[in-house]
Tab-separated table of C-alpha atoms in Angstrom:
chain	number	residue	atom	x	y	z
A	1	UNK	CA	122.886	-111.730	9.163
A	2	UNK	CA	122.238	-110.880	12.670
A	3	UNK	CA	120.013	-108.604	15.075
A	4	UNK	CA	123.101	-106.169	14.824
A	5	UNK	CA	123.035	-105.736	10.934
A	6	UNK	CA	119.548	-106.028	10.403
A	7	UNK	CA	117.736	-104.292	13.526
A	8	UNK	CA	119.995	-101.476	14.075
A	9	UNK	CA	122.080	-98.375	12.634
A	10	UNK	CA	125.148	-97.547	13.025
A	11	UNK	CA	126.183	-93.919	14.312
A	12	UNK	CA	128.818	-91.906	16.426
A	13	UNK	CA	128.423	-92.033	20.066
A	14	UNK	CA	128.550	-88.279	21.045
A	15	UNK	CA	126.809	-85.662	22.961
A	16	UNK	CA	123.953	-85.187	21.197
A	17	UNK	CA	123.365	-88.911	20.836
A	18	UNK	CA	123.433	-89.623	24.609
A	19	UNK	CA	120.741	-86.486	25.417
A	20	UNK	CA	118.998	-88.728	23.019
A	21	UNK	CA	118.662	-91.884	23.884
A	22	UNK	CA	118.155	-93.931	27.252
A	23	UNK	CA	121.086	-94.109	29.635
A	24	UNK	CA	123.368	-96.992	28.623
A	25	UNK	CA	123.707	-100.014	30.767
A	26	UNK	CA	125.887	-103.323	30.294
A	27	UNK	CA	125.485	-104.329	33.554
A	28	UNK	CA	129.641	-103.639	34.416
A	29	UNK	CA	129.981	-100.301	36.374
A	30	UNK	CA	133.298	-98.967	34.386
A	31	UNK	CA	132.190	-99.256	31.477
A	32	UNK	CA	128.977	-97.961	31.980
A	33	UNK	CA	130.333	-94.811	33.654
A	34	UNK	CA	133.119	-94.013	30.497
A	35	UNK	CA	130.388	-94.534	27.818
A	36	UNK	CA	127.667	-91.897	30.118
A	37	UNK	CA	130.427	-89.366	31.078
A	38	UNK	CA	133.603	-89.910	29.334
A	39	UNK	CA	133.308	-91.047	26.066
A	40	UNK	CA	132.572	-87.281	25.043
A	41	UNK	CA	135.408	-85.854	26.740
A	42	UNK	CA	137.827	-88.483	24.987
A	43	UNK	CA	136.468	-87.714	21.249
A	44	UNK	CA	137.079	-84.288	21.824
A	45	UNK	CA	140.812	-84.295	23.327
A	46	UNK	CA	141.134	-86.667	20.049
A	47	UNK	CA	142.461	-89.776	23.229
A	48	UNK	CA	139.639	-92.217	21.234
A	49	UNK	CA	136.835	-92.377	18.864
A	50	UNK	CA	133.395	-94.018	20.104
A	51	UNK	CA	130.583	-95.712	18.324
A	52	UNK	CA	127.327	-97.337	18.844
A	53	UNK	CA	124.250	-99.523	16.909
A	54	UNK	CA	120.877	-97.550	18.025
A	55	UNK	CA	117.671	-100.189	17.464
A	56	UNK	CA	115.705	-99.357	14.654
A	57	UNK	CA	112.346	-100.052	16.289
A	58	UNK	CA	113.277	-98.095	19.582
A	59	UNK	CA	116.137	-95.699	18.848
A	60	UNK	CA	116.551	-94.311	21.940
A	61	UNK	CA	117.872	-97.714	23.088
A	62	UNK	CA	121.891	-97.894	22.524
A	63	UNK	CA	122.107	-101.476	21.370
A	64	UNK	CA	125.864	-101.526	21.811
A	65	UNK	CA	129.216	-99.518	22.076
A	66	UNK	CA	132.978	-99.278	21.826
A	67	UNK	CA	135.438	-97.295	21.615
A	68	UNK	CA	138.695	-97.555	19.535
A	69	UNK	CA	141.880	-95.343	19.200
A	70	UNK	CA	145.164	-95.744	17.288
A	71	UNK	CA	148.033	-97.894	19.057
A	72	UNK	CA	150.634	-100.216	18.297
A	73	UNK	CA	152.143	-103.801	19.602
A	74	UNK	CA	155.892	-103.096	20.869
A	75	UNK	CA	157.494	-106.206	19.508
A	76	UNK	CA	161.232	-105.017	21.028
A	77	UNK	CA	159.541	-105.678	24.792
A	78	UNK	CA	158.186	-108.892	24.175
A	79	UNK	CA	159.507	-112.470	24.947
A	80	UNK	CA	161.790	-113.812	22.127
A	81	UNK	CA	159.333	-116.804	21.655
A	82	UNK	CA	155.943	-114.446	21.593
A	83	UNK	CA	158.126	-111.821	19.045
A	84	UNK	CA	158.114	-114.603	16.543
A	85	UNK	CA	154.670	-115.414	17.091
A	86	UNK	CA	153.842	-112.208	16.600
A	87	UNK	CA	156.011	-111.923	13.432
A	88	UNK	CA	155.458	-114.781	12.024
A	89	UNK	CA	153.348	-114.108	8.896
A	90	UNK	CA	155.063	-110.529	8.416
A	91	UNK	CA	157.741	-110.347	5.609
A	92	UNK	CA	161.411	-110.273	7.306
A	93	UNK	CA	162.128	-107.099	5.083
A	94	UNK	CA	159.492	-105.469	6.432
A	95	UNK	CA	159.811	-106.457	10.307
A	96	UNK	CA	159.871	-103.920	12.733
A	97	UNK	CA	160.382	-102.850	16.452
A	98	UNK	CA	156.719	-101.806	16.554
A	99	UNK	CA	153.702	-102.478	14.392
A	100	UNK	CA	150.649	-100.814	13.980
A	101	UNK	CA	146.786	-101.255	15.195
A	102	UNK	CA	143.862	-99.865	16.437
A	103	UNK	CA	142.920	-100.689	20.301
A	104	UNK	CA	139.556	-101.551	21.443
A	105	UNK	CA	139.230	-99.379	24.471
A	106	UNK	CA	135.873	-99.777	25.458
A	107	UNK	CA	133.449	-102.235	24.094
A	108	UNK	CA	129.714	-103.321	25.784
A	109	UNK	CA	126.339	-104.801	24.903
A	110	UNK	CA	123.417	-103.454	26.488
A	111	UNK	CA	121.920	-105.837	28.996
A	112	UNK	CA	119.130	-105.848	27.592
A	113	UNK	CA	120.114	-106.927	24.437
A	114	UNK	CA	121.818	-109.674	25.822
A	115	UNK	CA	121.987	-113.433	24.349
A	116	UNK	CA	121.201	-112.216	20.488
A	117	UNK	CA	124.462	-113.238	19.219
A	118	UNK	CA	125.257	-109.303	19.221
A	119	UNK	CA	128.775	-109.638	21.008
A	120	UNK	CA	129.765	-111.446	18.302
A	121	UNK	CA	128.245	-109.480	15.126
A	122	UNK	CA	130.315	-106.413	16.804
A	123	UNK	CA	133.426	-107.971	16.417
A	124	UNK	CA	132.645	-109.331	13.316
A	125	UNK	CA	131.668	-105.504	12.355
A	126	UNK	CA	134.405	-103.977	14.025
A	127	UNK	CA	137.190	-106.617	11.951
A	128	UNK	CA	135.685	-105.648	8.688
A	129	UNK	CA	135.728	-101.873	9.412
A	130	UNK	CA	139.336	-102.447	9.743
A	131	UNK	CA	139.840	-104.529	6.498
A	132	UNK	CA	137.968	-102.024	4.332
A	133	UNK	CA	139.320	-100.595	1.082
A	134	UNK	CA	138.354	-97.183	2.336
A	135	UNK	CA	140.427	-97.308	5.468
A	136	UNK	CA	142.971	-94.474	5.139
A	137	UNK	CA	145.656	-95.791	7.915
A	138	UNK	CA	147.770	-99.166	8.315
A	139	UNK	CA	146.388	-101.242	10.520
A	140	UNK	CA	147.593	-104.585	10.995
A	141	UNK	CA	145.974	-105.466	14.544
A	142	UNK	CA	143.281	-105.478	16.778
A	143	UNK	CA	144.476	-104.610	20.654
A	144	UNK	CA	142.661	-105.068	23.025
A	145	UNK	CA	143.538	-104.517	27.296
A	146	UNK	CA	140.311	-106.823	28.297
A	147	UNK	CA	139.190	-106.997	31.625
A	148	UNK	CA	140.933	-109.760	33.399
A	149	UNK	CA	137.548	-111.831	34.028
A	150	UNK	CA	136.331	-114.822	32.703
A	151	UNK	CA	133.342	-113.099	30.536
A	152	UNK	CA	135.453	-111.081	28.759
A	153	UNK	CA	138.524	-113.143	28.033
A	154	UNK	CA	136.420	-115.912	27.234
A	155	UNK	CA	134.378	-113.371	24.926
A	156	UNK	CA	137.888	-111.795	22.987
A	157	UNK	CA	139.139	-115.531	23.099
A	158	UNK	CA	135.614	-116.886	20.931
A	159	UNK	CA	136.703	-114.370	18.766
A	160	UNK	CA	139.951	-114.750	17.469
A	161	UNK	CA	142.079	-112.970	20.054
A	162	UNK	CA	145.237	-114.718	21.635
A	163	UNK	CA	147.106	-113.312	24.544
A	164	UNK	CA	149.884	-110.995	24.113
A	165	UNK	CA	152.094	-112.652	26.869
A	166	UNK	CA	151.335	-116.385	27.115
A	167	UNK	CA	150.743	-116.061	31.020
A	168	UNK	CA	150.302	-113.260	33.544
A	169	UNK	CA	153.305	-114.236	35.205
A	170	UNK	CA	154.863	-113.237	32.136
A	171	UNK	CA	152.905	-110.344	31.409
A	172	UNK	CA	153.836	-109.383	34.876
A	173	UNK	CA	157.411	-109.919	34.603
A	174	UNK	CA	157.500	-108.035	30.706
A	175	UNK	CA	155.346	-105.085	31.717
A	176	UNK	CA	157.219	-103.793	34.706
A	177	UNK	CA	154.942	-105.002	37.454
A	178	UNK	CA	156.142	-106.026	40.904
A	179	UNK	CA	156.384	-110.507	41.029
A	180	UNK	CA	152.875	-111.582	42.127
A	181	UNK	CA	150.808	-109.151	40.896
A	182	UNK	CA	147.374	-109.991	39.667
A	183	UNK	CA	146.873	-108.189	36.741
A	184	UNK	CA	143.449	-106.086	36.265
A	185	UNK	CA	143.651	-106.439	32.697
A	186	UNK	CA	145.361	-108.742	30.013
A	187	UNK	CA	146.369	-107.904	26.755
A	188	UNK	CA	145.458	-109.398	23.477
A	189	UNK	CA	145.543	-109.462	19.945
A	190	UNK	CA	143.754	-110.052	16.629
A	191	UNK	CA	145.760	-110.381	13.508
A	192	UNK	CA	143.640	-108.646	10.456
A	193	UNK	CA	145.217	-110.642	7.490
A	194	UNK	CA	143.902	-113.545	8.615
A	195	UNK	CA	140.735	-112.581	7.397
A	196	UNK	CA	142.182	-110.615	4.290
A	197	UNK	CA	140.341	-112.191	1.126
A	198	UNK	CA	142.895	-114.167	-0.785
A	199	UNK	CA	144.864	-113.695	-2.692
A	200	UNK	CA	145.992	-110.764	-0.501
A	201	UNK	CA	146.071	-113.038	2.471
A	202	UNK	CA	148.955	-116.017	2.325
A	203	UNK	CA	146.525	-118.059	4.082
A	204	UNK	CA	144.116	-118.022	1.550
A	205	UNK	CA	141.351	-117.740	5.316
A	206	UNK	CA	137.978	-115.769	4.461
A	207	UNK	CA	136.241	-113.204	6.863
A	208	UNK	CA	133.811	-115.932	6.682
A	209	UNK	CA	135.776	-118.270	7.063
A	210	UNK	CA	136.501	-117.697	10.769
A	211	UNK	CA	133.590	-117.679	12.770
């Protein structure tokens, strides 16, 4: 196991956690600003949920954040070829226009806490959460509108995620933005039953199994 699991605790990022602990830095201005000012104001107009790992040996230090809140992928808009990719390992009786997921709105590592493998353990964490026996919802993906920068589509990418659209252009085209735009974000997705534990999973992959 990693620093994540074995150095820190999980626990809700809210008001009385932030009076508590150091101001939060991961070194990217946006998301340092949503996880000081609005993160609060989100979990209380019920728009997203956010979390962090506090370090056990100094707990005022926020280890690491995110943010998640219920969405969907919107099959019916997509490309004919990326709808089948998208479909592809869902039952035909049970395909629909839209199916649903849980979006990563916000997700950091504190700078200081950089280069421990933590990125990684997160998404690792934040998979499992989602696989759980005790999760009361359906929730067959992982969204996530990343930051359209090499860190963190190369970060989403090392873990699992493929792109929505298979190239801006086409995510430009399919979204409803004007020909040429460069996009500030790019969507992508992570497929939960591939880490299902057989024999629930048709692929028979592991949660181990993919990292």
């Amino acid at each position: 196991m990693g620093f994540l699991f074995e150095k820190c605790t999980f626990a809700v990022l809210d008001e009385d956690t932030i009076k508590e602990c150091d101001p939060f830095s991961c070194g990217h201005q946006d998301l340092d600003d949503f996880f000081h000012n609005d993160a609060p104001l989100y979990n209380a107009q019920l728009l997203g949920k956010s979390y962090c790992f506090r370090s056990d040996k100094n707990p005022s230090d926020i280890v690491c954040a995110f943010t998640v809140s219920n969405d969907s992928i919107r099959v019916n808009i997509l490309p004919n070829s990326r709808e089948k990719k998208v479909q592809k390992d869902i039952p035909r009786a049970k395909q629909m226009r839209r199916y649903p997921g849980v979006l990563i709105g916000r997700l950091g590592i504190n700078k200081e806490y950089k280069h421990q493998g933590i990125g990684s353990d997160l998404m690792t964490f934040i998979k499992s959460w989602f696989i759980d026996a005790g999760n009361k919802t359906g929730c067959r993906f992982l969204i996530v509108d990343a930051y359209n920068e090499n860190i963190p589509l190369n970060y989403y990418l090392k873990n699992g995620f493929k792109y929505l659209f298979s190239t801006e252009a086409q995510e430009v085209e399919y979204t409803g933005f004007e020909t040429g735009t460069h996009l500030k974000t790019r969507l992508m997705y992570f497929d939960l039953i591939d880490i299902m534990p057989y024999p629930n999973n048709s692929s028979k992959d592991s949660i181990d199994g993919n990292y």
